[in-house]
CSV table of C-alpha atoms in Angstrom, one decimal:
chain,number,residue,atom,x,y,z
R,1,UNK,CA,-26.4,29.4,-12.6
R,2,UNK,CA,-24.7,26.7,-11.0
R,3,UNK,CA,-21.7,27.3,-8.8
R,4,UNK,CA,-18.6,25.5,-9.5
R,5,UNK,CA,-15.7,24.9,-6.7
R,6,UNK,CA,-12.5,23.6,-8.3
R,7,UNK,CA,-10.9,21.0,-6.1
R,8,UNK,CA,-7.8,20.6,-7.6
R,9,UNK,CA,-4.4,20.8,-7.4
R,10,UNK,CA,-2.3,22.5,-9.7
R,11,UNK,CA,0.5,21.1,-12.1
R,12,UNK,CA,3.3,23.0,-11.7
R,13,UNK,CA,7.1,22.7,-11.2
R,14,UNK,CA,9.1,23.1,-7.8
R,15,UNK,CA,6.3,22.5,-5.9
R,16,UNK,CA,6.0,19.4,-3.3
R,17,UNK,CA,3.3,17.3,-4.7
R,18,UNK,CA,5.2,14.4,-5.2
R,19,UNK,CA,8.4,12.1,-4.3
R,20,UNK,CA,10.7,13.6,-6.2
R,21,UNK,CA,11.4,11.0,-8.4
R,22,UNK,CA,8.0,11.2,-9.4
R,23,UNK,CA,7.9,15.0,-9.7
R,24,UNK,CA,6.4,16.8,-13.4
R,25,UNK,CA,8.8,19.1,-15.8
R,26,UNK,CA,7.2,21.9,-17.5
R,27,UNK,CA,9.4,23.8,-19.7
R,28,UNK,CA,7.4,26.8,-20.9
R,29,UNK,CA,7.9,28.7,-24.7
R,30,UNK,CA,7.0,32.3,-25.2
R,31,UNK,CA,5.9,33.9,-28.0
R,32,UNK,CA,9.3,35.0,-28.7
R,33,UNK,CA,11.2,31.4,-28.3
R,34,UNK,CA,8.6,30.0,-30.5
R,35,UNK,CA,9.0,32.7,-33.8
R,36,UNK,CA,11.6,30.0,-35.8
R,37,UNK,CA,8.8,27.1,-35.7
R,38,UNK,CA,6.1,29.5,-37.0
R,39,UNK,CA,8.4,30.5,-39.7
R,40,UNK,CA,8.9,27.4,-40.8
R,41,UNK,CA,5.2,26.9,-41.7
R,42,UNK,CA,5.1,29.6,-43.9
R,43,UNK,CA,8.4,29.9,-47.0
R,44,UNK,CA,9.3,33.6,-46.8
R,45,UNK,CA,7.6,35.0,-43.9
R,46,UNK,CA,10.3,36.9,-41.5
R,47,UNK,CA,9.5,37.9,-37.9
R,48,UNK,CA,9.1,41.4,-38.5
R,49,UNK,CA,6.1,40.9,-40.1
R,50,UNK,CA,4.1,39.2,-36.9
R,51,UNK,CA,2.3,41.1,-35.1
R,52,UNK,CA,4.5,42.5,-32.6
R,53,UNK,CA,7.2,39.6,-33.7
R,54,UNK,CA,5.4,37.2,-31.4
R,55,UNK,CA,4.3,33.4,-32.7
R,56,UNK,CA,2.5,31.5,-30.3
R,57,UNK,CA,3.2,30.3,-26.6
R,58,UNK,CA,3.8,26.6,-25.7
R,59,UNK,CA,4.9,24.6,-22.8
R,60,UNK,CA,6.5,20.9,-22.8
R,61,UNK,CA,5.0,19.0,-20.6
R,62,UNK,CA,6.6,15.9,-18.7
R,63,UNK,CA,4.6,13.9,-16.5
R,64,UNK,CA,3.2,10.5,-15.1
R,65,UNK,CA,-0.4,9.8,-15.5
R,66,UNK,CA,0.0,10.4,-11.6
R,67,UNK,CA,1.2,13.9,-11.6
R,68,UNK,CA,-1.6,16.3,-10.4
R,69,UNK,CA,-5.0,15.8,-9.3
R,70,UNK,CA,-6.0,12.2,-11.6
R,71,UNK,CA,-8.5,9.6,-11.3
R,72,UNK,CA,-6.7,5.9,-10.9
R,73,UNK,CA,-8.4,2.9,-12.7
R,74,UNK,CA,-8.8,-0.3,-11.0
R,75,UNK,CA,-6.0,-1.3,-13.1
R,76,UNK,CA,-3.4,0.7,-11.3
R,77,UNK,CA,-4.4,-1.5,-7.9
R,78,UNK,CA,-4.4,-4.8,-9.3
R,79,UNK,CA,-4.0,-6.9,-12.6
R,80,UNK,CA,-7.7,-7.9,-11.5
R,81,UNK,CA,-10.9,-6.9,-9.9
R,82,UNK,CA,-14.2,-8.0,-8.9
R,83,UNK,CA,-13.2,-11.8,-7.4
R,84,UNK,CA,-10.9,-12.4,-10.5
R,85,UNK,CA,-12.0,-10.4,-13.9
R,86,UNK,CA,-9.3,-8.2,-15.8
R,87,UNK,CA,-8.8,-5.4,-14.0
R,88,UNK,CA,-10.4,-2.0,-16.2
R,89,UNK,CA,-7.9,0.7,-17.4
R,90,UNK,CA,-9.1,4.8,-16.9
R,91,UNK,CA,-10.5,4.5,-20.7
R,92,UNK,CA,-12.5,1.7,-19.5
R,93,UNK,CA,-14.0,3.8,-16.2
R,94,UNK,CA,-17.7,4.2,-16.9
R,95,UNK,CA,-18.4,8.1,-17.0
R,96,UNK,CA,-21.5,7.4,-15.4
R,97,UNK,CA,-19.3,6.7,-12.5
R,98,UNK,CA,-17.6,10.3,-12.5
R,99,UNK,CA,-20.3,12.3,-11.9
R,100,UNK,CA,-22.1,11.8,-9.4
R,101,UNK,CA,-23.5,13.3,-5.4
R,102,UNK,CA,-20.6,13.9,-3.7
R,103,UNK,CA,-20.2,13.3,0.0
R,104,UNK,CA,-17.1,14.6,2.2
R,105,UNK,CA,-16.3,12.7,5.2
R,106,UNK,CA,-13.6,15.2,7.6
R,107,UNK,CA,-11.5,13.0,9.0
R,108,UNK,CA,-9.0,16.1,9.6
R,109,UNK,CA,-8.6,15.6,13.2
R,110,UNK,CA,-7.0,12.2,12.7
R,111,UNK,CA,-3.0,12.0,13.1
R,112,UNK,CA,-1.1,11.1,10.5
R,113,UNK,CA,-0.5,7.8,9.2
R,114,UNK,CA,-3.8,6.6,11.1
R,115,UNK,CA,-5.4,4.0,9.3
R,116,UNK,CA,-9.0,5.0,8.8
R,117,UNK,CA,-11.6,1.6,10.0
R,118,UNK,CA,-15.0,0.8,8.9
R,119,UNK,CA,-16.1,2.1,12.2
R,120,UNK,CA,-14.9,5.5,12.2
R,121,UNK,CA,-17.0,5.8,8.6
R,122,UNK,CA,-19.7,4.9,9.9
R,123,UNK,CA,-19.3,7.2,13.0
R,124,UNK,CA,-18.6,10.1,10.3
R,125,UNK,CA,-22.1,9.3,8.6
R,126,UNK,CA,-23.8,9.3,11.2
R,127,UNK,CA,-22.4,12.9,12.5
R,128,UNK,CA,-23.3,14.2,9.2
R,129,UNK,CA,-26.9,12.5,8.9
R,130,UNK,CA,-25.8,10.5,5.9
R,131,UNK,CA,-26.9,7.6,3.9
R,132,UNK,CA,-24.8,6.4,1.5
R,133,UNK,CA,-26.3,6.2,-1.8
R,134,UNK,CA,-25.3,3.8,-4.6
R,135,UNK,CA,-22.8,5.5,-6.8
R,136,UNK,CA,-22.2,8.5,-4.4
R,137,UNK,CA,-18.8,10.1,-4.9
R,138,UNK,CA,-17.1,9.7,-1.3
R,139,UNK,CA,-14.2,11.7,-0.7
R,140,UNK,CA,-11.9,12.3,2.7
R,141,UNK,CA,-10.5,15.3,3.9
R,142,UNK,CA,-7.8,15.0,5.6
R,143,UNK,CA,-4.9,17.2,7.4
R,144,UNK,CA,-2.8,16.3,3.9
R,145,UNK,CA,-5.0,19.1,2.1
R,146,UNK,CA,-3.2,22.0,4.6
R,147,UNK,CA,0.3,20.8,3.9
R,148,UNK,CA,0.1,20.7,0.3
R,149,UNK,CA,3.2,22.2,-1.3
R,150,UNK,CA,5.1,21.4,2.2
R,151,UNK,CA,8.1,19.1,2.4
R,152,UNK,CA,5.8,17.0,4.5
R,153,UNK,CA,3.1,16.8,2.1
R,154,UNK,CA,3.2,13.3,0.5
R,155,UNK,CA,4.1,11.9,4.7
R,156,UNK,CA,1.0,14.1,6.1
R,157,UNK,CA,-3.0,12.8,6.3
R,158,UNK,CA,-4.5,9.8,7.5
R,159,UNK,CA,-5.7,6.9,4.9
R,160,UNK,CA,-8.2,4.5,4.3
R,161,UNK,CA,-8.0,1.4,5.4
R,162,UNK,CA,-9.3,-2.2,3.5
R,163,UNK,CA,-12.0,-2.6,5.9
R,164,UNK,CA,-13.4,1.3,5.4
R,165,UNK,CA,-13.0,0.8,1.7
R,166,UNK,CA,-14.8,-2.2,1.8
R,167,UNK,CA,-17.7,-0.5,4.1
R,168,UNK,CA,-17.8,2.3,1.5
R,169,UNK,CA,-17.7,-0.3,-1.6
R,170,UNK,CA,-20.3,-3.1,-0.4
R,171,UNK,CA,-22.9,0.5,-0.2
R,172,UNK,CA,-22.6,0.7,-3.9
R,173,UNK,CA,-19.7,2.9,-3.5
R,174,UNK,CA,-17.7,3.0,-6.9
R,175,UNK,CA,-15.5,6.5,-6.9
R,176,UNK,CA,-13.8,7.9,-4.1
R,177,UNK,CA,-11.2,10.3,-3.5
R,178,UNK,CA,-8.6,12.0,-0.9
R,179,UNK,CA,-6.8,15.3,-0.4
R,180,UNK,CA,-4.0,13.3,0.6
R,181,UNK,CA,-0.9,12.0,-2.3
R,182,UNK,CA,-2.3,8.3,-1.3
R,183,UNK,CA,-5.6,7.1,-0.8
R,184,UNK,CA,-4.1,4.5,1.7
R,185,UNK,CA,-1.7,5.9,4.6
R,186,UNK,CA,2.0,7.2,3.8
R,187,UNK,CA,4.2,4.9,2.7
R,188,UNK,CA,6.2,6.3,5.4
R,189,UNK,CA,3.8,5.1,8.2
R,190,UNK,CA,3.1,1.6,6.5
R,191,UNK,CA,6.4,0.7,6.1
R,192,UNK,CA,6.9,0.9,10.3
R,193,UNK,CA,3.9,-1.0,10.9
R,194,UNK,CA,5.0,-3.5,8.5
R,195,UNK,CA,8.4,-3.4,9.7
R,196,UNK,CA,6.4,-4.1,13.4
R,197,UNK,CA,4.0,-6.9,12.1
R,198,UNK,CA,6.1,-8.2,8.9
R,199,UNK,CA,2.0,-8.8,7.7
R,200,UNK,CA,2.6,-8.0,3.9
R,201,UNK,CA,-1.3,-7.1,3.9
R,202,UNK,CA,-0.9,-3.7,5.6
R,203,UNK,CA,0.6,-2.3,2.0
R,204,UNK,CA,-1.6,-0.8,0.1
R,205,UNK,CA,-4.7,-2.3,1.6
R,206,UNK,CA,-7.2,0.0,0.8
R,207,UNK,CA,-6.1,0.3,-2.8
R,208,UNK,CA,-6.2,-4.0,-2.9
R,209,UNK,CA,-9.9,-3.4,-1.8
R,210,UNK,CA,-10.5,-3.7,-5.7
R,211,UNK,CA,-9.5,-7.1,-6.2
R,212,UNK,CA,-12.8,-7.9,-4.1
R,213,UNK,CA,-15.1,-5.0,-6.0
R,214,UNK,CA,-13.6,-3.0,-8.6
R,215,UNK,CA,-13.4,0.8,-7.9
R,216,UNK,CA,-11.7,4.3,-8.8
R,217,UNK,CA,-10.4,7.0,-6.6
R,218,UNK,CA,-9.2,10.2,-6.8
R,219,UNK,CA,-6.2,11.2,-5.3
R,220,UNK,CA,-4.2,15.0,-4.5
R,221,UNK,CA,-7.9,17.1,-4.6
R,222,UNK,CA,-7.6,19.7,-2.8
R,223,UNK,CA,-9.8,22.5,-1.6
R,224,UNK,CA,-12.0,19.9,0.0
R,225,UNK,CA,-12.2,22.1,3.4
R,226,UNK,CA,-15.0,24.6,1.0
R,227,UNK,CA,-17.4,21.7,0.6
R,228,UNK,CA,-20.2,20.7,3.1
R,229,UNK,CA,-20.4,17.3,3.7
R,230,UNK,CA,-23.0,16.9,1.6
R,231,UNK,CA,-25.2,18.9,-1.4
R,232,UNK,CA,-23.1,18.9,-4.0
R,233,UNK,CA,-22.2,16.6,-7.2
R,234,UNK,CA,-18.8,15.9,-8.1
R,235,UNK,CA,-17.8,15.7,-11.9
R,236,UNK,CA,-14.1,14.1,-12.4
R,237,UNK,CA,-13.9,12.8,-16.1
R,238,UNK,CA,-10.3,11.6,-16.6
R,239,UNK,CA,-8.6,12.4,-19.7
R,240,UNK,CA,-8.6,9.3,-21.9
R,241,UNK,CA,-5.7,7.5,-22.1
R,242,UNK,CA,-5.9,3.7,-24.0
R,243,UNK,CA,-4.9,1.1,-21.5
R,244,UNK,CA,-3.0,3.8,-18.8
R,245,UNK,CA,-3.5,3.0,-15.2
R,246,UNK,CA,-5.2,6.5,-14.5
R,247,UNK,CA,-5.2,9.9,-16.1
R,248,UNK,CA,-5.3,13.6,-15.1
R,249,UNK,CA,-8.7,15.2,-13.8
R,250,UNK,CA,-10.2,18.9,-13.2
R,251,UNK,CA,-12.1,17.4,-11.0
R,252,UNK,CA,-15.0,20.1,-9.7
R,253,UNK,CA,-17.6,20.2,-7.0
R,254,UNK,CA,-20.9,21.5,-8.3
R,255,UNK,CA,-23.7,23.2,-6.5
R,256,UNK,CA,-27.1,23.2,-7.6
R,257,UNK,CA,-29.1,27.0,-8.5
């Protein structure tokens, strides 16, 4: 039997996974609170006669398609990918694309805010005797995985950069992913190098890498520190959402027998 590692996060309230403006609501129902509505199916019943007066258990759930560990479409980048062509939504990703050998480049060591370069990639393949493969799953660990939950979380990790995108991209690289709440660097960290350069193209660079080649990544995994750097597939089906600009993911690591 295969072994399964899950490497995502949790959705969950009061936790630091998001700017706060951004942050999901779950208001949860027992199976006392929910006794009127199941009444109300049913002309005559009364509570005492359920099984230990109990109905059913619900929760109300209030979320972006952001929230959690989820898969972003090319869509959520750009209005277009690939040179020019409308951009693809997440019920456009081809599933081919989301499961896939998986690949985990640890670029832990690397401060926060650093912008990840097409050399240091390459550098990390080579350490882990690599070769990217066309369709490979690529994802990065970095120091954001630790702090998850922490009020530094969404400021922590290093990202990817356009030029290391691009490297992973022109290899027939089409799904990628981060521990970190960004696959580029923290906003935080971007907006002082733009504020240094006023160059507009430091903002979301490796995310505009799709208007050049179309691609998906996966961002708030988590967990990544129990994978190898290679030997593994990755399966991250999004839920399907028509025309949304990504949607929510258990995304697993899978080893073979």
């Amino acid at each position: 039997m295969s072994r399964i590692v899950d490497i995502s996060i949790h959705l969950e309230n009061e936790v630091v996974s998001d700017p706060p403006v951004f942050a999901p609501k779950i208001t949860y129902f027992d199976h006392h609170a929910t006794t009127g509505e199941l009444l109300s199916f049913f002309p005559g019943l009364t509570k005492e006669e359920l099984p230990d007066q109990e109905a059913w258990a619900i929760e109300k759930v209030e979320l972006i398609t952001h929230n959690g560990t989820h898969l972003d479409a090319p869509y959520h980048f750009h209005s277009t990918m690939n040179g020019g062509q409308r951009a693809i939504t997440i019920d456009e990703v081809p599933l081919d694309w989301c499961y896939r050998p998986g690949v985990k480049l640890d670029f832990r060591h690397l401060p926060d805010g650093h912008v990840v370069s097409a050399e240091e990639v390459a550098r990390e393949l080579e350490r882990i005797h690599y070769a990217l493969q066309p369709l490979d799953i690529v994802v990065v660990n970095t120091r954001a995985g630790s702090r998850y939950g922490a009020d530094d979380y969404v400021s922590s990790g290093c990202g990817m950069g356009h030029e290391a995108t691009m490297y992973l991209l022109e290899r027939g690289v089409r799904l990628t992913g981060t521990d970190a709440w960004s696959w580029d660097a923290p906003f935080v960290h971007t907006a002082k190098r733009y504020s240094e350069s006023r160059d507009a193209s430091v903002i979301w660079e490796g995310h505009k890498a799709s208007r050049t080649t179309g691609y998906c990544h996966l961002e708030k995994l988590h967990n990544l520190e129990a994978l190898p750097s290679h030997g593994f597939r990755i399966a991250c089906f999004p839920v399907k959402i028509r025309g949304a600009s990504a949607g929510w993911t258990r995304a697993v690591a899978i080893f073979p027998d």
